Amino acid sequence: MKLIEDMKIVKNCEIAKNIYEMTLTGDNVKLMNQPGQFVNIKITEMSQLILRRPISICEIDQEKKQIKLIYRIKGQGTEILAKKLPGEVINIFGPLGNGYPEYSIKNHETALLVGGGIGVAPLYELAKRLSRRKIKVKSVLGFATMTDVFYEKEFSFYGEVHVATIDGSYNFNGNVLDLIKSKNLQFDVIYGCGPQAMLKAINDEYINLKKGYLSLEERMACGIGACYACVCDKANKSTETVRICKEGPVFKLGEVEI
Amino acid sequence: MNIKVELPGLSLKNPIIPASGCFGFGREFAELFDIEKLGSIMIKATTLNSRKGNPTPRVAETNGGMLNAIGLQNPGVDYIISTELPWLSQFNLPIIANVAGSSVEEYVEVAKHLSTVDNVKAIELNISCPNVKEGGIAFGTDCKVAAHLTEAVKRVSCVPVYVKLSPNVTDIVQIAKAVEEAGADGLTMINTLIGMKIDLATGKKVLANGTGGLSGPAIKPISIRMIHDVYKQVSIPIIGMGGIQNTNDVLEYLYAGAQAVGIGTANFVDPYICPNIIEELPYVLEQHGFKDIKDAIGYTHRVKLD
């Protein structure tokens, strides 16, 4: 079975300012069974935009053979993506990478899911799966401003949700770490995805205190570890690197230099 | 339809070869398809010691192409000989080992060791990497320097040596002739063109390295022209590369004078591109009236002008 498929667009709509949710269907959905993995998308058959775009999988529905992706309009590629209509097909390579290890948390423990901006997306499937196992899920979603907020209600199906905005226009005023501290949120395992500064802050804060997993982002080309574009340093061993697309994108807290 | 190609040191079942740096050591693609189908693999550039490469961002997309500045990240010749090449030996695949360095001594040392490995059937002398501070392209832009290095590597190599030419020169034909005279068994061309991308929001260069090597369909016409010109002036074989995206592109390279081709950036766009082209090539050759791939090589040079 090829890891590449023309998947059909079921839905593609704006859910917050410049944030889109795309639902796709195809046979390769049956290969997608891990929260936090990503797909590498060919935006157009024309060769102007040659590279694929890595986008993490937000939700997997095996029964309907569907996945959801969430992306932000950031440049030419995602602008074209946003204009695609249901019924059109799009070439999807994946699933790729290593996601969040689901069984990294025991049944009686509490998970804290921390998403920043578009990084909220891959945590959704994780929330679903953890809550299915009756694990207590707390979610902290951080955004720049009110118009960026998405998936607050969706996460609330699986546990308590806290939203922070940097400019204070919606709910808590500050970043996600400020919120966790100010509300004194208790947890056993932390799972994060978001901007580098946020991940670094989480890593620095909890490296010696908690178990946790962070999903990293970097400019990629191949998505399978062949081109060595998306490397980062292993922690404390500056001569060794890991490939974010291949060994990651999810790493243990303290595993890599952020 | 015969698509086998015989080149110095290389008996290729077909002329499709993943280009160096775009295919690692084959492991990642072996998870996707049977890599034994390939003509050969040009493995990732090897230096004497391991190299960490450049800081990120290392890639940037440009119109019809991409810039990369990986910086020759590789685990070093000892590791490649002890681990990567033995793993590749499970496949019936002649390997072309890309050799890089920052001094003549380093090139010589690496080539000497790699060329003794059983499945290494040819050396690709990388005198054209634009992304390292020392060595690399500095060896590929001056005829005398390129010739001297070629001679030195030829002296120690147990297998034929193909020199990978840089397009970042005034007259690539002169470099080609110089390395041919110095004993090169073949040429591979072209490496990437030096480019730059600037972020309009910040005013900063997108790549951490500042500059990077441009590859992809944007560079294909340049490579075709260079191969066309070099083919007329040298008698050693050419393996052509630069922006190949489909089987028609391969045919264009053959017409220009390439005997085999490297597929680079396209592996990132479609990881199955090499086996797909291998499957299609006989039909495309047939469509154009050829009975043997040999008849397509250099075809443009034999077409009569009206």
Coordinates of C-alpha atoms in Angstrom, one line a residue:
Chain A
M1 CA 0.0 0.0 0.0
K2 CA 1.4 3.4 -1.0
L3 CA 1.8 6.0 1.7
I4 CA 0.5 8.5 -0.8
E5 CA -3.1 9.1 -1.9
D6 CA -5.3 11.6 -3.6
M7 CA -7.8 12.2 -0.7
K8 CA -11.1 13.8 -1.3
I9 CA -12.0 17.0 0.4
V10 CA -15.3 16.6 2.4
K11 CA -15.3 20.1 4.0
N12 CA -13.0 23.1 4.1
C13 CA -14.1 26.0 6.2
E14 CA -12.8 28.9 8.3
I15 CA -13.3 28.3 12.0
A16 CA -11.4 31.4 13.3
K17 CA -9.7 34.3 11.7
N18 CA -7.5 32.8 9.0
I19 CA -7.7 29.4 10.6
Y20 CA -9.3 26.6 8.5
E21 CA -10.5 23.1 9.2
M22 CA -10.3 20.6 6.3
T23 CA -12.0 17.2 6.4
L24 CA -10.5 14.6 4.1
T25 CA -11.5 11.1 3.2
G26 CA -9.5 8.2 1.8
D27 CA -8.3 4.7 2.2
N28 CA -5.1 5.7 3.8
V29 CA -7.0 6.9 6.9
K30 CA -6.7 3.3 8.1
L31 CA -3.0 3.8 8.4
M32 CA -3.5 6.8 10.7
N33 CA -3.8 5.7 14.2
Q34 CA -1.6 7.8 16.4
P35 CA -2.3 11.3 17.7
G36 CA 0.4 13.8 16.9
Q37 CA 1.5 12.4 13.5
F38 CA 1.4 14.6 10.4
V39 CA 0.7 14.5 6.7
N40 CA 2.8 16.2 4.0
I41 CA 0.4 17.9 1.5
K42 CA 1.0 18.7 -2.1
I43 CA -0.8 22.0 -2.5
T44 CA -1.0 22.1 -6.3
E45 CA 0.1 20.0 -9.2
M46 CA 1.7 23.1 -10.8
S47 CA 5.4 23.3 -10.0
Q48 CA 5.6 26.8 -8.7
L49 CA 5.0 25.6 -5.2
I50 CA 7.2 22.6 -5.2
L51 CA 7.4 21.6 -1.6
R52 CA 4.8 19.8 0.3
R53 CA 3.3 21.4 3.5
P54 CA 3.6 19.4 6.7
I55 CA 0.3 19.7 8.7
S56 CA -0.5 17.7 11.8
I57 CA -3.6 15.5 12.0
C58 CA -6.2 16.9 14.3
E59 CA -8.8 14.2 14.3
I60 CA -9.1 10.6 13.0
D61 CA -12.4 9.0 12.3
Q62 CA -11.9 5.4 11.2
E63 CA -15.5 4.6 10.7
K64 CA -16.1 7.4 8.3
K65 CA -12.6 7.0 6.8
Q66 CA -12.0 10.7 7.6
I67 CA -9.3 12.9 9.0
K68 CA -9.4 16.6 10.0
L69 CA -6.6 19.0 9.5
I70 CA -6.4 22.5 10.9
Y71 CA -4.1 25.1 9.2
R72 CA -3.5 28.8 9.3
I73 CA -3.3 30.9 6.2
K74 CA 0.4 31.9 6.3
G75 CA 1.5 32.2 2.7
Q76 CA 0.8 31.4 -0.9
G77 CA 0.4 27.6 -0.3
T78 CA -2.1 27.8 2.5
E79 CA -4.0 30.5 0.6
I80 CA -4.5 28.1 -2.3
L81 CA -5.4 25.4 0.2
A82 CA -8.1 27.6 1.7
K83 CA -9.8 28.0 -1.7
K84 CA -10.2 24.3 -2.3
L85 CA -13.7 23.1 -2.5
P86 CA -15.4 19.9 -1.3
G87 CA -15.2 17.2 -3.9
E88 CA -11.7 18.3 -5.0
V89 CA -8.9 15.9 -4.3
I90 CA -5.6 16.7 -2.7
N91 CA -2.4 14.6 -2.7
I92 CA -1.6 13.4 0.9
F93 CA 1.7 11.7 2.0
G94 CA 1.4 10.1 5.3
P95 CA 0.9 9.5 8.2
L96 CA 4.5 10.5 9.0
G97 CA 6.5 10.9 12.1
N98 CA 6.0 9.7 15.7
G99 CA 3.1 11.1 17.6
Y100 CA 2.2 11.3 21.3
P101 CA 2.7 7.9 23.0
E102 CA -0.9 7.3 24.2
Y103 CA 0.1 4.9 26.9
S104 CA 2.7 7.3 28.4
I105 CA 0.0 8.0 31.1
K106 CA -1.6 5.7 33.6
N107 CA -5.3 5.4 33.9
H108 CA -5.7 7.2 37.2
E109 CA -3.4 10.1 36.3
T110 CA -4.2 13.6 35.0
A111 CA -3.1 14.9 31.6
L112 CA -2.5 18.5 30.9
L113 CA -2.8 19.4 27.2
V114 CA -1.2 22.7 26.3
G115 CA -1.7 24.1 22.8
G116 CA -0.6 27.4 21.4
G117 CA -2.3 28.8 18.3
I118 CA -2.4 26.3 15.5
G119 CA -0.6 23.9 17.8
V120 CA -3.9 23.2 19.5
A121 CA -4.8 20.9 16.5
P122 CA -2.9 17.6 17.2
L123 CA -3.8 17.7 20.9
Y124 CA -7.5 17.2 19.9
E125 CA -7.2 13.5 18.9
L126 CA -5.0 12.9 22.0
A127 CA -7.7 14.4 24.2
K128 CA -10.3 12.2 22.6
R129 CA -8.3 9.0 23.1
L130 CA -7.2 9.8 26.6
S131 CA -10.7 10.6 27.8
R132 CA -11.9 7.3 26.2
R133 CA -9.5 5.6 28.7
K134 CA -11.2 7.6 31.5
I135 CA -8.0 9.6 32.0
K136 CA -8.7 13.1 33.4
V137 CA -7.9 15.6 30.7
K138 CA -7.3 19.3 31.3
S139 CA -6.7 21.5 28.3
V140 CA -5.0 24.9 28.2
L141 CA -5.4 26.7 24.8
G142 CA -3.4 29.8 24.2
F143 CA -4.0 32.4 21.4
A144 CA -2.8 35.8 20.5
T145 CA -6.3 37.4 20.6
M146 CA -10.0 36.6 20.7
T147 CA -10.5 36.3 17.0
D148 CA -7.9 33.4 16.9
V149 CA -9.7 31.2 19.4
F150 CA -10.9 27.9 18.1
Y151 CA -11.9 24.4 19.4
E152 CA -12.7 25.6 23.0
K153 CA -16.1 23.8 22.9
E154 CA -14.7 20.7 21.2
F155 CA -12.0 20.2 23.9
S156 CA -14.7 20.8 26.6
F157 CA -16.3 17.4 25.7
Y158 CA -13.3 15.7 27.1
G159 CA -12.6 17.7 30.2
E160 CA -12.0 21.2 31.7
V161 CA -10.7 23.8 29.2
H162 CA -8.9 27.1 30.0
V163 CA -8.3 29.7 27.4
A164 CA -5.6 32.4 27.5
T165 CA -5.1 35.3 25.2
I166 CA -1.9 37.3 25.1
D167 CA -3.8 40.6 24.7
G168 CA -6.4 39.6 27.3
S169 CA -9.3 40.1 24.8
Y170 CA -10.8 36.7 25.8
N171 CA -10.7 34.9 29.2
F172 CA -7.3 34.8 30.9
N173 CA -4.9 37.6 30.1
G174 CA -1.4 36.2 29.5
N175 CA 0.4 33.1 28.1
V176 CA -0.4 29.5 28.8
L177 CA 2.3 29.1 31.4
D178 CA 1.0 32.2 33.3
L179 CA -2.4 30.6 33.3
I180 CA -1.2 27.2 34.5
K181 CA 0.6 28.9 37.4
S182 CA -2.1 31.4 38.3
K183 CA -4.9 28.7 38.3
N184 CA -2.5 26.3 40.0
L185 CA -3.4 23.5 37.6
Q186 CA -2.4 20.1 38.9
F187 CA -1.4 17.3 36.6
D188 CA 0.9 14.2 36.1
V189 CA 1.8 14.3 32.4
I190 CA 2.0 17.4 30.2
Y191 CA 1.6 17.3 26.4
G192 CA 2.4 20.5 24.4
C193 CA 2.3 21.8 20.9
G194 CA 2.8 25.4 19.7
P195 CA 5.3 28.1 19.1
Q196 CA 8.9 27.5 19.9
A197 CA 8.9 30.1 22.7
M198 CA 6.0 28.3 24.4
L199 CA 7.6 24.9 24.1
K200 CA 10.8 26.2 25.5
A201 CA 9.1 27.7 28.4
I202 CA 7.3 24.4 29.2
N203 CA 10.5 22.5 28.8
D204 CA 12.4 24.8 31.1
E205 CA 9.7 24.8 33.7
Y206 CA 8.9 21.1 34.0
I207 CA 12.0 19.3 32.8
N208 CA 12.9 18.1 36.3
L209 CA 9.5 18.0 37.7
K210 CA 7.1 16.2 35.3
K211 CA 6.8 13.7 32.6
G212 CA 5.8 15.3 29.3
Y213 CA 5.9 15.3 25.5
L214 CA 6.3 18.2 23.1
S215 CA 5.6 18.4 19.4
L216 CA 8.1 20.5 17.5
E217 CA 7.9 22.4 14.2
E218 CA 10.5 23.3 11.6
R219 CA 10.7 24.0 7.9
M220 CA 10.7 20.6 6.2
A221 CA 11.2 19.2 2.7
C222 CA 10.9 15.4 2.4
G223 CA 9.1 14.7 5.7
I224 CA 10.7 11.2 6.0
G225 CA 14.2 12.0 7.3
A226 CA 16.1 11.9 4.0
C227 CA 17.0 15.5 3.4
Y228 CA 18.1 16.6 6.9
A229 CA 16.4 20.0 6.6
C230 CA 14.5 19.8 9.9
V231 CA 17.1 18.9 12.5
C232 CA 17.5 20.0 16.0
D233 CA 20.2 19.3 18.7
K234 CA 19.8 16.6 21.2
A235 CA 19.8 18.0 24.7
N236 CA 23.3 18.4 26.3
K237 CA 24.9 16.7 23.3
S238 CA 25.4 19.5 20.8
T239 CA 27.2 17.2 18.3
E240 CA 24.2 15.0 17.8
T241 CA 21.0 16.0 16.1
V242 CA 17.6 14.5 15.6
R243 CA 15.3 14.9 12.6
I244 CA 12.0 16.5 13.6
C245 CA 10.1 14.7 10.8
K246 CA 11.5 11.2 11.5
E247 CA 12.5 10.9 15.2
G248 CA 9.8 13.5 16.1
P249 CA 7.8 15.6 15.7
V250 CA 7.0 14.6 19.3
F251 CA 9.9 14.4 21.8
K252 CA 10.1 13.7 25.5
L253 CA 10.5 16.7 27.8
G254 CA 14.2 17.4 28.0
E255 CA 15.1 15.2 25.0
V256 CA 16.1 18.0 22.6
E257 CA 17.4 21.6 22.7
I258 CA 14.5 23.9 22.1
Chain B
M1 CA 12.9 -1.7 -25.0
N2 CA 16.5 -1.7 -23.7
I3 CA 17.0 0.9 -20.9
K4 CA 20.2 -0.6 -19.5
V5 CA 23.2 1.7 -19.5
E6 CA 26.9 0.8 -19.3
L7 CA 29.1 3.5 -17.8
P8 CA 32.6 3.3 -16.4
G9 CA 32.3 1.1 -13.3
L10 CA 28.6 1.1 -13.5
S11 CA 26.3 -1.5 -15.0
L12 CA 22.9 0.2 -14.6
K13 CA 19.7 -1.7 -15.1
N14 CA 18.2 1.7 -15.9
P15 CA 19.5 5.3 -16.0
I16 CA 17.5 6.5 -12.9
I17 CA 19.6 7.5 -9.9
P18 CA 18.5 9.4 -6.8
A19 CA 20.9 12.4 -6.5
S20 CA 23.2 12.8 -3.6
G21 CA 21.7 14.5 -0.6
C22 CA 18.2 13.9 -1.7
F23 CA 18.0 10.2 -0.7
G24 CA 20.1 9.9 2.4
F25 CA 21.6 6.3 2.4
G26 CA 18.3 4.9 1.0
R27 CA 16.9 3.7 4.4
E28 CA 13.9 6.1 4.5
F29 CA 12.8 5.3 0.9
A30 CA 13.4 1.6 1.4
E31 CA 10.4 1.7 3.7
L32 CA 8.3 3.0 0.8
F33 CA 9.4 0.9 -2.2
D34 CA 11.9 -1.7 -3.4
I35 CA 15.0 0.4 -3.9
E36 CA 16.6 -2.4 -5.8
K37 CA 14.6 -1.2 -8.8
L38 CA 16.8 1.9 -9.0
G39 CA 19.7 2.2 -11.4
S40 CA 22.0 3.2 -8.6
I41 CA 22.0 5.5 -5.6
M42 CA 24.3 8.5 -5.2
I43 CA 24.6 8.4 -1.4
K44 CA 24.8 11.5 0.8
A45 CA 28.1 13.4 0.7
T46 CA 30.7 11.8 2.9
T47 CA 33.5 13.7 4.7
L48 CA 36.4 12.4 6.8
N49 CA 34.8 13.2 10.2
S50 CA 31.1 13.6 11.0
R51 CA 29.7 17.0 10.2
K52 CA 26.8 18.6 12.0
G53 CA 25.8 20.8 9.2
N54 CA 24.3 24.3 9.3
P55 CA 21.8 25.9 11.7
T56 CA 18.1 25.8 10.7
P57 CA 16.2 27.0 8.8
R58 CA 18.0 25.0 6.1
V59 CA 15.4 25.0 3.4
A60 CA 13.2 27.6 1.7
E61 CA 10.8 27.4 -1.1
T62 CA 11.1 29.6 -4.2
N63 CA 9.1 29.9 -7.3
G64 CA 9.6 26.5 -9.1
G65 CA 12.4 25.5 -6.8
M66 CA 13.9 25.3 -3.4
L67 CA 16.9 26.6 -1.6
N68 CA 18.8 24.3 0.7
A69 CA 21.8 24.9 3.0
I70 CA 22.1 21.6 4.8
G71 CA 25.9 22.0 5.1
L72 CA 27.0 18.4 4.3
Q73 CA 25.7 16.9 7.5
N74 CA 26.9 13.3 7.6
P75 CA 28.2 10.8 10.1
G76 CA 31.7 10.6 8.6
V77 CA 33.4 8.0 6.5
D78 CA 34.1 5.4 9.2
Y79 CA 30.4 5.2 10.2
I80 CA 29.3 5.1 6.5
I81 CA 31.7 2.2 5.8
S82 CA 30.8 0.3 8.9
T83 CA 27.1 0.8 8.9
E84 CA 25.4 2.4 5.9
L85 CA 27.3 0.7 3.0
P86 CA 26.9 -2.8 4.6
W87 CA 23.2 -2.2 5.0
L88 CA 23.0 -1.1 1.3
S89 CA 24.9 -4.3 0.3
Q90 CA 21.7 -6.4 0.9
F91 CA 20.4 -4.9 -2.4
N92 CA 21.7 -5.7 -5.8
L93 CA 22.6 -2.0 -6.4
P94 CA 25.8 -0.4 -7.5
I95 CA 26.5 2.6 -5.2
I96 CA 28.0 5.9 -6.3
A97 CA 29.7 7.4 -3.2
N98 CA 29.7 11.2 -3.1
V99 CA 33.0 12.5 -1.6
A100 CA 33.4 15.9 0.0
G101 CA 36.1 17.7 1.9
S102 CA 37.8 20.9 2.9
S103 CA 41.3 20.0 1.7
V104 CA 42.9 17.8 -1.0
E105 CA 44.1 15.5 1.7
E106 CA 40.6 15.0 3.1
Y107 CA 39.1 14.2 -0.4
V108 CA 41.9 11.8 -1.0
E109 CA 41.5 10.0 2.3
V110 CA 37.8 9.7 2.0
A111 CA 37.8 8.5 -1.6
K112 CA 40.6 6.0 -0.9
H113 CA 38.6 4.3 1.8
L114 CA 35.2 4.4 0.2
S115 CA 36.5 3.1 -3.1
T116 CA 37.6 -0.2 -1.5
V117 CA 34.1 -1.0 -0.3
D118 CA 32.6 -3.8 -2.5
N119 CA 29.3 -2.2 -3.4
V120 CA 30.8 1.2 -4.2
K121 CA 31.2 1.1 -7.9
A122 CA 32.1 4.8 -8.5
I123 CA 33.1 7.9 -6.7
E124 CA 31.3 11.2 -7.3
L125 CA 33.8 13.9 -6.5
N126 CA 31.8 16.8 -4.9
I127 CA 33.7 19.9 -5.9
S128 CA 30.5 22.0 -6.0
C129 CA 28.8 22.1 -2.7
P130 CA 27.8 25.8 -2.2
N131 CA 26.9 25.5 1.5
V132 CA 30.1 25.0 3.4
K133 CA 32.6 27.7 4.3
E134 CA 35.7 25.7 3.4
G135 CA 36.3 23.4 0.4
G136 CA 33.3 22.4 -1.6
I137 CA 32.7 24.8 -4.4
A138 CA 36.2 26.4 -4.0
F139 CA 37.5 23.3 -5.7
G140 CA 35.0 23.5 -8.5
T141 CA 35.4 27.0 -9.8
D142 CA 39.0 27.1 -10.9
C143 CA 40.3 24.8 -13.7
K144 CA 43.7 24.2 -12.1
V145 CA 42.4 23.5 -8.6
A146 CA 39.7 21.1 -10.0
A147 CA 42.2 19.3 -12.2
H148 CA 44.7 19.0 -9.4
L149 CA 42.1 17.5 -7.0
T150 CA 40.8 15.1 -9.7
E151 CA 44.3 13.8 -10.4
A152 CA 45.0 13.3 -6.7
V153 CA 41.8 11.4 -6.1
K154 CA 42.2 9.3 -9.3
R155 CA 45.6 8.2 -8.1
V156 CA 44.1 6.5 -5.0
S157 CA 40.6 5.5 -6.1
C158 CA 40.0 1.8 -6.9
V159 CA 36.9 2.7 -8.8
P160 CA 36.1 5.2 -11.6
V161 CA 35.8 8.9 -10.6
Y162 CA 32.9 11.1 -11.7
V163 CA 33.4 14.8 -11.0
K164 CA 30.3 16.8 -10.0
L165 CA 30.4 20.1 -11.6
S166 CA 29.2 23.5 -10.3
P167 CA 27.1 25.7 -12.4
N168 CA 28.4 28.7 -10.5
V169 CA 31.2 29.4 -13.0
T170 CA 31.7 31.6 -16.0
D171 CA 32.4 28.7 -18.4
I172 CA 31.6 25.2 -17.3
V173 CA 33.0 23.7 -20.5
Q174 CA 36.5 24.8 -19.4
I175 CA 36.2 23.1 -16.0
A176 CA 34.8 20.0 -17.7
K177 CA 37.7 19.8 -20.1
A178 CA 40.2 20.4 -17.3
V179 CA 38.9 17.5 -15.2
E180 CA 38.6 15.2 -18.2
E181 CA 42.3 15.9 -18.9
A182 CA 43.1 15.3 -15.3
G183 CA 41.7 11.7 -15.7
A184 CA 38.1 12.0 -14.7
D185 CA 36.1 9.0 -15.9
G186 CA 32.8 10.9 -16.1
L187 CA 30.9 14.0 -15.1
T188 CA 27.8 14.6 -13.1
M189 CA 26.2 17.9 -13.6
I190 CA 24.9 20.1 -12.3
N191 CA 25.1 20.9 -8.6
T192 CA 22.8 23.6 -7.2
L193 CA 23.0 27.3 -8.1
I194 CA 23.7 29.7 -5.3
G195 CA 20.7 31.7 -4.3
M196 CA 19.1 33.7 -1.5
K197 CA 15.6 34.4 -0.2
I198 CA 14.6 37.4 1.9
D199 CA 11.6 37.5 4.2
L200 CA 9.6 40.7 3.5
A201 CA 8.1 40.9 6.9
T202 CA 11.4 40.9 8.8
G203 CA 13.8 41.9 6.1
K204 CA 16.0 39.0 7.1
K205 CA 17.4 36.2 5.0
V206 CA 15.2 33.1 5.3
L207 CA 18.0 30.6 5.5
A208 CA 20.2 30.7 8.6
N209 CA 23.2 30.2 6.3
G210 CA 22.2 33.3 4.3
T211 CA 22.7 31.6 0.9
G212 CA 21.6 28.2 -0.3
G213 CA 21.7 26.0 -3.3
L214 CA 18.8 26.4 -5.7
S215 CA 17.4 23.1 -7.1
G216 CA 14.1 22.0 -8.7
P217 CA 12.4 22.7 -12.1
A218 CA 13.6 26.3 -12.0
I219 CA 17.1 25.2 -12.9
K220 CA 16.4 22.6 -15.5
P221 CA 17.0 24.8 -18.6
I222 CA 20.4 25.9 -17.2
S223 CA 21.4 22.3 -16.7
I224 CA 20.2 21.2 -20.1
R225 CA 22.2 24.0 -21.8
M226 CA 25.3 23.2 -19.8
I227 CA 25.1 19.5 -20.5
H228 CA 24.5 20.2 -24.2
D229 CA 27.6 22.4 -24.4
V230 CA 29.8 20.1 -22.4
Y231 CA 28.7 17.0 -24.4
K232 CA 30.1 18.6 -27.5
Q233 CA 33.5 19.3 -26.0
V234 CA 34.3 16.2 -23.9
S235 CA 34.3 12.5 -24.6
I236 CA 33.7 11.1 -21.1
P237 CA 30.1 10.3 -20.1
I238 CA 27.7 12.7 -18.3
I239 CA 25.2 11.9 -15.7
G240 CA 22.7 14.8 -15.8
M241 CA 20.6 16.3 -13.1
G242 CA 18.7 19.4 -12.2
G243 CA 15.0 19.8 -11.9
I244 CA 13.8 16.5 -13.3
Q245 CA 10.2 16.0 -12.4
N246 CA 8.9 13.5 -14.9
T247 CA 9.8 11.0 -17.6
N248 CA 9.7 13.7 -20.4
D249 CA 12.3 15.6 -18.4
V250 CA 14.5 12.5 -18.4
L251 CA 14.2 12.3 -22.2
E252 CA 15.2 15.9 -22.6
Y253 CA 18.4 15.2 -20.6
L254 CA 19.2 12.2 -22.8
Y255 CA 18.7 14.4 -25.9
A256 CA 21.1 17.0 -24.5
G257 CA 23.7 14.2 -24.0
A258 CA 23.3 12.7 -20.5
Q259 CA 23.7 8.9 -20.4
A260 CA 21.9 8.6 -17.1
V261 CA 20.2 11.0 -14.8
G262 CA 20.0 12.0 -11.1
I263 CA 16.7 12.7 -9.5
G264 CA 17.0 15.2 -6.6
T265 CA 14.4 17.6 -5.3
A266 CA 11.6 15.6 -7.0
N267 CA 12.0 12.8 -4.4
F268 CA 10.7 15.3 -1.8
V269 CA 7.7 16.2 -4.0
D270 CA 6.8 12.6 -4.8
P271 CA 8.7 9.9 -2.9
Y272 CA 7.7 7.4 -5.5
I273 CA 9.0 9.5 -8.4
C274 CA 12.0 7.2 -9.2
P275 CA 10.1 3.9 -9.5
N276 CA 7.4 5.7 -11.5
I277 CA 9.8 7.1 -14.0
I278 CA 11.6 3.7 -14.3
E279 CA 8.2 2.2 -15.2
E280 CA 7.3 4.9 -17.7
L281 CA 10.6 5.3 -19.4
P282 CA 10.4 2.4 -21.9
Y283 CA 6.9 3.7 -23.1
V284 CA 8.1 7.3 -23.5
L285 CA 11.1 6.2 -25.4
E286 CA 8.9 4.0 -27.6
Q287 CA 6.4 6.9 -28.2
H288 CA 9.3 9.0 -29.5
G289 CA 10.3 6.2 -31.9
F290 CA 13.3 4.8 -30.1
K291 CA 14.2 1.1 -29.9
D292 CA 17.1 1.5 -27.5
I293 CA 17.9 4.1 -24.9
K294 CA 21.3 4.5 -26.6
D295 CA 19.6 6.1 -29.6
A296 CA 18.1 8.9 -27.5
I297 CA 21.4 9.9 -25.9
G298 CA 22.8 13.0 -27.5
Y299 CA 19.9 12.9 -30.0
T300 CA 19.7 16.7 -30.3
H301 CA 23.3 16.8 -31.5
R302 CA 22.4 14.6 -34.4
V303 CA 19.2 16.2 -35.5
K304 CA 19.7 17.9 -38.8
L305 CA 18.9 21.6 -39.0
D306 CA 16.2 22.5 -41.6

